Tab-separated table of N, CA and C in Angstrom:
chain	number	residue	atom	x	y	z
A	21	MET	N	-22.979	11.279	0.406
A	21	MET	CA	-22.935	10.615	1.687
A	21	MET	C	-21.502	10.579	2.178
A	22	LYS	N	-21.284	11.000	3.386
A	22	LYS	CA	-19.955	11.022	3.951
A	22	LYS	C	-19.683	9.704	4.663
A	23	THR	N	-18.541	9.115	4.388
A	23	THR	CA	-18.174	7.857	5.011
A	23	THR	C	-17.033	8.106	5.971
A	24	ALA	N	-17.173	7.639	7.176
A	24	ALA	CA	-16.132	7.829	8.184
A	24	ALA	C	-15.022	6.811	7.989
A	25	ALA	N	-13.815	7.241	8.227
A	25	ALA	CA	-12.671	6.340	8.166
A	25	ALA	C	-12.404	5.807	9.565
A	26	LEU	N	-12.000	4.588	9.655
A	26	LEU	CA	-11.691	3.955	10.917
A	26	LEU	C	-10.216	3.626	10.918
A	27	ILE	N	-9.504	4.118	11.910
A	27	ILE	CA	-8.088	3.802	12.016
A	27	ILE	C	-7.966	2.493	12.777
A	28	VAL	N	-7.263	1.555	12.193
A	28	VAL	CA	-7.048	0.275	12.845
A	28	VAL	C	-5.584	0.181	13.231
A	29	SER	N	-5.305	-0.603	14.227
A	29	SER	CA	-3.949	-0.680	14.734
A	29	SER	C	-3.428	-2.105	14.658
A	30	PHE	N	-2.354	-2.283	13.934
A	30	PHE	CA	-1.631	-3.544	13.910
A	30	PHE	C	-0.237	-3.253	13.398
A	31	VAL	N	0.707	-4.102	13.711
A	31	VAL	CA	2.099	-3.880	13.340
A	31	VAL	C	2.355	-4.498	11.978
A	32	LEU	N	2.918	-3.709	11.096
A	32	LEU	CA	3.254	-4.180	9.758
A	32	LEU	C	4.765	-4.247	9.619
A	33	PRO	N	5.254	-5.233	8.931
A	33	PRO	CA	6.688	-5.415	8.804
A	33	PRO	C	7.302	-4.528	7.733
A	34	LEU	N	8.571	-4.221	7.916
A	34	LEU	CA	9.328	-3.554	6.863
A	34	LEU	C	10.258	-4.531	6.158
A	35	SER	N	10.585	-5.641	6.804
A	35	SER	CA	11.487	-6.586	6.161
A	35	SER	C	10.825	-7.159	4.912
A	36	VAL	N	11.594	-7.319	3.884
A	36	VAL	CA	11.055	-7.738	2.592
A	36	VAL	C	10.955	-9.258	2.545
A	37	PRO	N	9.776	-9.795	2.262
A	37	PRO	CA	9.640	-11.248	2.233
A	37	PRO	C	10.292	-11.847	0.993
A	38	PRO	N	10.845	-13.045	1.116
A	38	PRO	CA	11.456	-13.695	-0.032
A	38	PRO	C	10.421	-14.321	-0.954
A	39	THR	N	9.168	-14.287	-0.566
A	39	THR	CA	8.114	-14.899	-1.359
A	39	THR	C	6.903	-13.978	-1.383
A	40	HIS	N	6.040	-14.196	-2.347
A	40	HIS	CA	4.824	-13.402	-2.436
A	40	HIS	C	3.672	-14.066	-1.698
A	41	HIS	N	3.934	-15.050	-0.882
A	41	HIS	CA	2.866	-15.827	-0.269
A	41	HIS	C	2.573	-15.465	1.181
A	42	ARG	N	3.394	-14.692	1.827
A	42	ARG	CA	3.122	-14.366	3.216
A	42	ARG	C	3.678	-12.985	3.533
A	43	LEU	N	3.144	-12.403	4.575
A	43	LEU	CA	3.658	-11.139	5.071
A	43	LEU	C	4.493	-11.433	6.309
A	44	PRO	N	5.765	-11.048	6.337
A	44	PRO	CA	6.613	-11.346	7.488
A	44	PRO	C	6.305	-10.424	8.659
A	45	ARG	N	6.707	-10.802	9.819
A	45	ARG	CA	6.575	-9.991	11.028
A	45	ARG	C	7.856	-9.184	11.213
A	46	PRO	N	7.762	-7.990	11.817
A	46	PRO	CA	8.956	-7.173	12.011
A	46	PRO	C	9.861	-7.768	13.077
A	47	PRO	N	11.161	-7.501	12.986
A	47	PRO	CA	12.069	-7.984	14.020
A	47	PRO	C	11.791	-7.270	15.333
A	48	SER	N	12.059	-7.937	16.447
A	48	SER	CA	11.831	-7.300	17.749
A	48	SER	C	12.880	-6.222	17.971
A	49	GLY	N	12.496	-5.183	18.676
A	49	GLY	CA	13.410	-4.088	18.959
A	49	GLY	C	13.575	-3.119	17.803
A	50	THR	N	12.772	-3.221	16.796
A	50	THR	CA	12.887	-2.340	15.637
A	50	THR	C	12.333	-0.954	15.950
A	51	ASP	N	12.783	0.040	15.222
A	51	ASP	CA	12.276	1.404	15.399
A	51	ASP	C	11.159	1.700	14.403
A	52	THR	N	10.508	0.669	13.946
A	52	THR	CA	9.436	0.805	12.967
A	52	THR	C	8.169	1.339	13.614
A	53	ASP	N	7.530	2.274	12.926
A	53	ASP	CA	6.253	2.829	13.360
A	53	ASP	C	5.243	2.516	12.266
A	54	SER	N	4.015	2.187	12.650
A	54	SER	CA	3.004	1.772	11.674
A	54	SER	C	1.712	2.555	11.821
A	55	HIS	N	0.993	2.660	10.725
A	55	HIS	CA	-0.286	3.374	10.675
A	55	HIS	C	-1.187	2.646	9.691
A	56	ALA	N	-2.461	2.548	10.015
A	56	ALA	CA	-3.403	1.903	9.091
A	56	ALA	C	-4.720	2.662	9.093
A	57	LEU	N	-5.375	2.638	7.960
A	57	LEU	CA	-6.623	3.364	7.767
A	57	LEU	C	-7.583	2.476	6.992
A	58	ARG	N	-8.793	2.313	7.514
A	58	ARG	CA	-9.828	1.522	6.831
A	58	ARG	C	-10.741	2.488	6.093
A	59	LEU	N	-10.899	2.249	4.788
A	59	LEU	CA	-11.675	3.146	3.937
A	59	LEU	C	-12.623	2.344	3.049
A	60	PRO	N	-13.704	2.971	2.594
A	60	PRO	CA	-14.570	2.284	1.636
A	60	PRO	C	-13.832	2.122	0.305
A	61	ALA	N	-14.116	1.074	-0.401
A	61	ALA	CA	-13.483	0.826	-1.704
A	61	ALA	C	-14.192	1.670	-2.758
A	62	GLU	N	-13.923	2.971	-2.697
A	62	GLU	CA	-14.533	3.955	-3.594
A	62	GLU	C	-13.451	4.900	-4.093
A	63	ASP	N	-13.700	5.534	-5.225
A	63	ASP	CA	-12.725	6.462	-5.811
A	63	ASP	C	-12.300	7.562	-4.848
A	64	VAL	N	-13.216	8.048	-4.012
A	64	VAL	CA	-12.881	9.139	-3.089
A	64	VAL	C	-11.850	8.714	-2.050
A	65	SER	N	-11.637	7.418	-1.892
A	65	SER	CA	-10.661	6.938	-0.916
A	65	SER	C	-9.222	7.110	-1.385
A	66	VAL	N	-9.010	7.250	-2.683
A	66	VAL	CA	-7.642	7.393	-3.204
A	66	VAL	C	-6.979	8.649	-2.641
A	67	PRO	N	-7.552	9.844	-2.811
A	67	PRO	CA	-6.890	11.019	-2.239
A	67	PRO	C	-6.897	11.020	-0.712
A	68	ARG	N	-7.923	10.475	-0.095
A	68	ARG	CA	-7.959	10.425	1.374
A	68	ARG	C	-6.809	9.593	1.912
A	69	ALA	N	-6.570	8.434	1.316
A	69	ALA	CA	-5.474	7.567	1.748
A	69	ALA	C	-4.131	8.244	1.514
A	70	ARG	N	-3.977	8.847	0.349
A	70	ARG	CA	-2.722	9.512	-0.009
A	70	ARG	C	-2.404	10.650	0.958
A	71	HIS	N	-3.372	11.505	1.226
A	71	HIS	CA	-3.140	12.650	2.120
A	71	HIS	C	-2.887	12.203	3.553
A	72	ALA	N	-3.604	11.199	4.025
A	72	ALA	CA	-3.395	10.698	5.389
A	72	ALA	C	-1.987	10.132	5.545
A	73	MET	N	-1.530	9.362	4.558
A	73	MET	CA	-0.196	8.788	4.631
A	73	MET	C	0.873	9.869	4.550
A	74	ASP	N	0.687	10.850	3.676
A	74	ASP	CA	1.663	11.925	3.530
A	74	ASP	C	1.819	12.701	4.839
A	75	ARG	N	0.713	13.027	5.471
A	75	ARG	CA	0.781	13.735	6.763
A	75	ARG	C	1.473	12.875	7.816
A	76	TRP	N	1.120	11.596	7.858
A	76	TRP	CA	1.688	10.690	8.853
A	76	TRP	C	3.201	10.554	8.654
A	77	LEU	N	3.640	10.351	7.408
A	77	LEU	CA	5.075	10.241	7.132
A	77	LEU	C	5.801	11.549	7.421
A	78	GLY	N	5.157	12.677	7.130
A	78	GLY	CA	5.759	13.977	7.411
A	78	GLY	C	6.030	14.174	8.894
A	79	ARG	N	5.111	13.727	9.733
A	79	ARG	CA	5.294	13.850	11.188
A	79	ARG	C	6.405	12.942	11.697
A	80	ARG	N	6.798	11.966	10.929
A	80	ARG	CA	7.869	11.064	11.326
A	80	ARG	C	9.209	11.430	10.696
A	81	GLY	N	9.245	12.503	9.953
A	81	GLY	CA	10.502	12.993	9.410
A	81	GLY	C	10.931	12.382	8.088
A	82	ALA	N	10.038	11.713	7.394
A	82	ALA	CA	10.387	11.171	6.077
A	82	ALA	C	10.624	12.329	5.110
A	83	SER	N	11.567	12.171	4.222
A	83	SER	CA	11.887	13.234	3.264
A	83	SER	C	10.712	13.477	2.321
A	84	SER	N	10.681	14.664	1.745
A	84	SER	CA	9.595	14.984	0.813
A	84	SER	C	9.650	14.082	-0.422
A	85	GLU	N	10.844	13.722	-0.882
A	85	GLU	CA	10.962	12.840	-2.050
A	85	GLU	C	10.390	11.451	-1.747
A	86	LEU	N	10.740	10.899	-0.594
A	86	LEU	CA	10.218	9.586	-0.219
A	86	LEU	C	8.708	9.647	-0.020
A	87	ARG	N	8.218	10.721	0.570
A	87	ARG	CA	6.773	10.885	0.768
A	87	ARG	C	6.042	10.972	-0.566
A	88	GLU	N	6.588	11.707	-1.522
A	88	GLU	CA	5.958	11.827	-2.845
A	88	GLU	C	5.910	10.481	-3.560
A	89	GLN	N	7.017	9.745	-3.504
A	89	GLN	CA	7.048	8.437	-4.161
A	89	GLN	C	6.088	7.463	-3.490
A	90	ALA	N	6.064	7.457	-2.163
A	90	ALA	CA	5.150	6.569	-1.434
A	90	ALA	C	3.698	6.937	-1.720
A	91	ALA	N	3.415	8.229	-1.833
A	91	ALA	CA	2.046	8.672	-2.133
A	91	ALA	C	1.611	8.206	-3.517
A	92	LEU	N	2.500	8.268	-4.486
A	92	LEU	CA	2.164	7.808	-5.831
A	92	LEU	C	1.930	6.296	-5.845
A	93	VAL	N	2.795	5.555	-5.165
A	93	VAL	CA	2.630	4.099	-5.091
A	93	VAL	C	1.316	3.748	-4.399
A	94	LEU	N	1.035	4.387	-3.271
A	94	LEU	CA	-0.219	4.118	-2.563
A	94	LEU	C	-1.420	4.443	-3.444
A	95	SER	N	-1.367	5.563	-4.151
A	95	SER	CA	-2.470	5.938	-5.044
A	95	SER	C	-2.731	4.860	-6.085
A	96	GLU	N	-1.674	4.330	-6.666
A	96	GLU	CA	-1.828	3.290	-7.682
A	96	GLU	C	-2.401	2.010	-7.083
A	97	LEU	N	-1.929	1.624	-5.896
A	97	LEU	CA	-2.423	0.394	-5.276
A	97	LEU	C	-3.877	0.528	-4.834
A	98	VAL	N	-4.242	1.680	-4.285
A	98	VAL	CA	-5.637	1.892	-3.882
A	98	VAL	C	-6.533	1.918	-5.115
A	99	THR	N	-6.100	2.611	-6.154
A	99	THR	CA	-6.878	2.655	-7.393
A	99	THR	C	-7.111	1.248	-7.934
A	100	ASN	N	-6.076	0.417	-7.922
A	100	ASN	CA	-6.235	-0.966	-8.388
A	100	ASN	C	-7.228	-1.737	-7.527
A	101	ALA	N	-7.155	-1.570	-6.210
A	101	ALA	CA	-8.077	-2.282	-5.320
A	101	ALA	C	-9.516	-1.832	-5.548
A	102	VAL	N	-9.705	-0.538	-5.750
A	102	VAL	CA	-11.050	0.002	-5.980
A	102	VAL	C	-11.583	-0.449	-7.342
A	103	THR	N	-10.729	-0.438	-8.344
A	103	THR	CA	-11.141	-0.718	-9.720
A	103	THR	C	-11.270	-2.206	-10.034
A	104	HIS	N	-10.364	-3.013	-9.514
A	104	HIS	CA	-10.260	-4.402	-9.969
A	104	HIS	C	-10.700	-5.461	-8.958
A	105	THR	N	-11.267	-5.049	-7.824
A	105	THR	CA	-11.780	-6.038	-6.869
A	105	THR	C	-13.237	-5.723	-6.548
A	106	ASP	N	-13.889	-6.675	-5.936
A	106	ASP	CA	-15.265	-6.479	-5.480
A	106	ASP	C	-15.302	-6.175	-3.988
A	107	SER	N	-14.298	-5.488	-3.502
A	107	SER	CA	-14.207	-5.170	-2.078
A	107	SER	C	-15.188	-4.089	-1.676
A	108	ALA	N	-15.702	-4.213	-0.472
A	108	ALA	CA	-16.504	-3.147	0.124
A	108	ALA	C	-15.589	-2.177	0.865
A	109	TRP	N	-14.526	-2.710	1.470
A	109	TRP	CA	-13.580	-1.918	2.255
A	109	TRP	C	-12.164	-2.271	1.851
A	110	ILE	N	-11.260	-1.342	2.086
A	110	ILE	CA	-9.834	-1.599	1.941
A	110	ILE	C	-9.147	-1.097	3.197
A	111	VAL	N	-8.005	-1.652	3.491
A	111	VAL	CA	-7.171	-1.173	4.586
A	111	VAL	C	-5.859	-0.724	3.971
A	112	CYS	N	-5.525	0.539	4.180
A	112	CYS	CA	-4.266	1.104	3.694
A	112	CYS	C	-3.329	1.185	4.887
A	113	ALA	N	-2.192	0.551	4.778
A	113	ALA	CA	-1.263	0.494	5.897
A	113	ALA	C	0.108	0.983	5.459
A	114	THR	N	0.768	1.667	6.367
A	114	THR	CA	2.096	2.205	6.102
A	114	THR	C	2.982	1.912	7.297
A	115	SER	N	4.194	1.466	7.035
A	115	SER	CA	5.211	1.305	8.067
A	115	SER	C	6.392	2.171	7.671
A	116	PHE	N	7.034	2.771	8.667
A	116	PHE	CA	8.181	3.634	8.382
A	116	PHE	C	9.270	3.405	9.407
A	117	SER	N	10.481	3.336	8.931
A	117	SER	CA	11.669	3.310	9.763
A	117	SER	C	12.706	4.189	9.082
A	118	PRO	N	13.360	5.072	9.833
A	118	PRO	CA	14.388	5.916	9.211
A	118	PRO	C	15.494	5.093	8.544
A	119	HIS	N	15.720	3.883	9.033
A	119	HIS	CA	16.787	3.043	8.485
A	119	HIS	C	16.320	2.153	7.339
A	120	ASP	N	15.070	1.718	7.396
A	120	ASP	CA	14.578	0.744	6.421
A	120	ASP	C	13.660	1.320	5.357
A	121	GLY	N	13.172	2.537	5.524
A	121	GLY	CA	12.314	3.147	4.522
A	121	GLY	C	10.839	2.977	4.813
A	122	VAL	N	10.050	2.955	3.746
A	122	VAL	CA	8.591	2.921	3.848
A	122	VAL	C	8.070	1.639	3.214
A	123	ARG	N	7.131	1.040	3.887
A	123	ARG	CA	6.396	-0.094	3.324
A	123	ARG	C	4.938	0.325	3.253
A	124	VAL	N	4.365	0.211	2.068
A	124	VAL	CA	2.973	0.567	1.819
A	124	VAL	C	2.221	-0.733	1.528
A	125	GLU	N	1.051	-0.894	2.145
A	125	GLU	CA	0.228	-2.074	1.887
A	125	GLU	C	-1.207	-1.641	1.653
A	126	VAL	N	-1.872	-2.317	0.730
A	126	VAL	CA	-3.306	-2.128	0.524
A	126	VAL	C	-3.947	-3.509	0.600
A	127	HIS	N	-4.825	-3.678	1.578
A	127	HIS	CA	-5.526	-4.938	1.814
A	127	HIS	C	-6.949	-4.794	1.299
A	128	ASP	N	-7.385	-5.743	0.464
A	128	ASP	CA	-8.785	-5.734	0.030
A	128	ASP	C	-9.502	-6.920	0.666
A	129	ASP	N	-10.824	-6.882	0.661
A	129	ASP	CA	-11.577	-7.976	1.287
A	129	ASP	C	-12.229	-8.904	0.263
A	130	ASP	N	-11.758	-8.853	-0.973
A	130	ASP	CA	-12.296	-9.702	-2.035
A	130	ASP	C	-11.545	-11.033	-2.040
A	131	THR	N	-12.158	-12.065	-1.507
A	131	THR	CA	-11.490	-13.369	-1.428
A	131	THR	C	-11.492	-14.117	-2.757
A	132	THR	N	-12.176	-13.583	-3.753
A	132	THR	CA	-12.213	-14.238	-5.064
A	132	THR	C	-11.276	-13.590	-6.072
A	133	SER	N	-10.640	-12.479	-5.694
A	133	SER	CA	-9.814	-11.758	-6.669
A	133	SER	C	-8.510	-12.495	-6.944
A	134	ARG	N	-7.997	-12.278	-8.137
A	134	ARG	CA	-6.721	-12.843	-8.540
A	134	ARG	C	-5.617	-11.851	-8.205
A	135	SER	N	-4.401	-12.342	-8.202
A	135	SER	CA	-3.259	-11.461	-7.991
A	135	SER	C	-3.158	-10.475	-9.139
A	136	PRO	N	-2.732	-9.253	-8.838
A	136	PRO	CA	-2.591	-8.272	-9.917
A	136	PRO	C	-1.484	-8.684	-10.876
A	137	GLU	N	-1.671	-8.342	-12.119
A	137	GLU	CA	-0.680	-8.638	-13.150
A	137	GLU	C	-0.260	-7.336	-13.811
A	138	ARG	N	1.052	-7.158	-13.903
A	138	ARG	CA	1.559	-5.961	-14.563
A	138	ARG	C	1.467	-6.157	-16.065
A	139	ARG	N	0.843	-5.185	-16.725
A	139	ARG	CA	0.746	-5.204	-18.189
A	139	ARG	C	1.658	-4.119	-18.747
A	140	ALA	N	2.220	-4.388	-19.883
A	140	ALA	CA	3.067	-3.379	-20.521
A	140	ALA	C	2.197	-2.197	-20.944
A	141	PRO	N	2.572	-0.990	-20.528
A	141	PRO	CA	1.777	0.175	-20.924
A	141	PRO	C	1.928	0.459	-22.411
A	142	THR	N	0.862	0.935	-23.005
A	142	THR	CA	0.903	1.330	-24.413
A	142	THR	C	0.355	2.741	-24.530
A	143	ALA	N	0.693	3.392	-25.625
A	143	ALA	CA	0.221	4.761	-25.846
A	143	ALA	C	-1.284	4.804	-26.060
A	144	GLU	N	-1.848	3.711	-26.557
A	144	GLU	CA	-3.276	3.682	-26.871
A	144	GLU	C	-4.162	3.482	-25.649
A	145	ARG	N	-3.662	2.753	-24.656
A	145	ARG	CA	-4.480	2.435	-23.482
A	145	ARG	C	-4.344	3.505	-22.417
A	146	GLU	N	-5.469	3.891	-21.850
A	146	GLU	CA	-5.458	4.886	-20.783
A	146	GLU	C	-5.058	4.264	-19.450
A	147	CYS	N	-5.379	2.995	-19.244
A	147	CYS	CA	-5.039	2.341	-17.983
A	147	CYS	C	-3.952	1.300	-18.223
A	148	GLY	N	-3.499	0.682	-17.145
A	148	GLY	CA	-2.495	-0.366	-17.271
A	148	GLY	C	-1.096	0.062	-16.887
A	149	ARG	N	-0.945	1.266	-16.359
A	149	ARG	CA	0.385	1.753	-15.991
A	149	ARG	C	0.670	1.664	-14.494
A	150	GLY	N	-0.339	1.377	-13.687
A	150	GLY	CA	-0.207	1.428	-12.233
A	150	GLY	C	0.893	0.560	-11.672
A	151	LEU	N	0.882	-0.723	-11.993
A	151	LEU	CA	1.904	-1.607	-11.445
A	151	LEU	C	3.266	-1.358	-12.074
A	152	PHE	N	3.297	-0.838	-13.285
A	152	PHE	CA	4.567	-0.435	-13.893
A	152	PHE	C	5.182	0.707	-13.073
A	153	ILE	N	4.355	1.658	-12.657
A	153	ILE	CA	4.821	2.764	-11.811
A	153	ILE	C	5.302	2.229	-10.469
A	154	VAL	N	4.523	1.330	-9.862
A	154	VAL	CA	4.910	0.736	-8.581
A	154	VAL	C	6.250	0.031	-8.714
A	155	GLU	N	6.410	-0.773	-9.747
A	155	GLU	CA	7.653	-1.513	-9.962
A	155	GLU	C	8.841	-0.578	-10.180
A	156	THR	N	8.608	0.540	-10.835
A	156	THR	CA	9.672	1.500	-11.106
A	156	THR	C	10.125	2.221	-9.837
A	157	LEU	N	9.185	2.616	-8.991
A	157	LEU	CA	9.515	3.399	-7.801
A	157	LEU	C	9.926	2.557	-6.601
A	158	ALA	N	9.384	1.362	-6.485
A	158	ALA	CA	9.626	0.540	-5.301
A	158	ALA	C	10.891	-0.296	-5.447
A	159	GLU	N	11.545	-0.512	-4.328
A	159	GLU	CA	12.680	-1.428	-4.304
A	159	GLU	C	12.199	-2.840	-4.642
A	160	CYS	N	11.029	-3.194	-4.130
A	160	CYS	CA	10.389	-4.464	-4.443
A	160	CYS	C	8.907	-4.347	-4.094
A	161	TRP	N	8.115	-5.252	-4.634
A	161	TRP	CA	6.689	-5.264	-4.332
A	161	TRP	C	6.194	-6.693	-4.479
A	162	GLY	N	5.020	-6.971	-3.929
A	162	GLY	CA	4.488	-8.318	-4.021
A	162	GLY	C	3.045	-8.390	-3.566
A	163	VAL	N	2.544	-9.592	-3.552
A	163	VAL	CA	1.156	-9.862	-3.192
A	163	VAL	C	1.137	-11.021	-2.210
A	164	ALA	N	0.272	-10.940	-1.222
A	164	ALA	CA	0.107	-12.013	-0.242
A	164	ALA	C	-1.358	-12.097	0.143
A	165	VAL	N	-1.728	-13.186	0.784
A	165	VAL	CA	-3.061	-13.268	1.370
A	165	VAL	C	-3.046	-12.375	2.604
A	166	SER	N	-4.026	-11.515	2.720
A	166	SER	CA	-4.069	-10.565	3.826
A	166	SER	C	-4.462	-11.249	5.129
A	167	PRO	N	-3.638	-11.090	6.173
A	167	PRO	CA	-4.029	-11.608	7.480
A	167	PRO	C	-5.105	-10.739	8.134
A	168	VAL	N	-5.341	-9.576	7.567
A	168	VAL	CA	-6.303	-8.618	8.116
A	168	VAL	C	-7.688	-8.828	7.522
A	169	THR	N	-7.758	-8.999	6.194
A	169	THR	CA	-9.052	-9.055	5.503
A	169	THR	C	-9.353	-10.414	4.875
A	170	ARG	N	-8.356	-11.275	4.766
A	170	ARG	CA	-8.448	-12.573	4.086
A	170	ARG	C	-8.552	-12.435	2.568
A	171	GLY	N	-8.523	-11.220	2.072
A	171	GLY	CA	-8.444	-10.980	0.637
A	171	GLY	C	-6.974	-10.917	0.247
A	172	SER	N	-6.622	-9.973	-0.597
A	172	SER	CA	-5.232	-9.791	-1.021
A	172	SER	C	-4.608	-8.603	-0.309
A	173	ALA	N	-3.315	-8.691	-0.098
A	173	ALA	CA	-2.524	-7.564	0.387
A	173	ALA	C	-1.436	-7.321	-0.649
A	174	VAL	N	-1.488	-6.181	-1.297
A	174	VAL	CA	-0.446	-5.807	-2.250
A	174	VAL	C	0.451	-4.817	-1.526
A	175	TRP	N	1.747	-5.075	-1.526
A	175	TRP	CA	2.678	-4.258	-0.769
A	175	TRP	C	3.815	-3.774	-1.666
A	176	ALA	N	4.430	-2.692	-1.233
A	176	ALA	CA	5.610	-2.154	-1.916
A	176	ALA	C	6.538	-1.572	-0.864
A	177	HIS	N	7.820	-1.731	-1.077
A	177	HIS	CA	8.829	-1.239	-0.146
A	177	HIS	C	9.688	-0.204	-0.868
A	178	LEU	N	9.779	0.987	-0.287
A	178	LEU	CA	10.552	2.076	-0.875
A	178	LEU	C	11.637	2.507	0.101
A	179	ARG	N	12.781	2.876	-0.440
A	179	ARG	CA	13.891	3.388	0.377
A	179	ARG	C	14.435	4.656	-0.248
A	180	GLU	N	15.108	5.417	0.600
A	180	GLU	CA	15.844	6.579	0.091
A	180	GLU	C	17.258	6.131	-0.223
A	181	TYR	N	17.793	6.639	-1.305
A	181	TYR	CA	19.176	6.302	-1.667
A	181	TYR	C	19.989	7.545	-1.815
């Protein structure tokens, strides 16, 4: 069964919040551009979200290195939302500014889910490396209540150095 994706439009911030409890609004006059995609919370959404974001960032002139890192982070966050929540839908959102970098967000609609917890990866376990990868690649990351879905919004901010 083919599921259609719905593009939703809302402005996502690039400024990094000092707390994990809220998502800040972008400053006025910013050169930030945003994109969001609503997808079913299914395994097939992981590559769809990754490819859509990569194309979108490419059209905005993001470097291939930043695009690759953002794609890996988004893949891990979408995989976590699909695997560890009871969401029917997720919203994958990306903000980009040439000066501030990329902000990736994954919003789930599971209002009963707990915040994700990073576990130390081990050689024996096949899973448990996702948030470790996010933490390694991102300048910072966090969790907030989603203003879009009322579930969780897990975000990560990446910059080029």
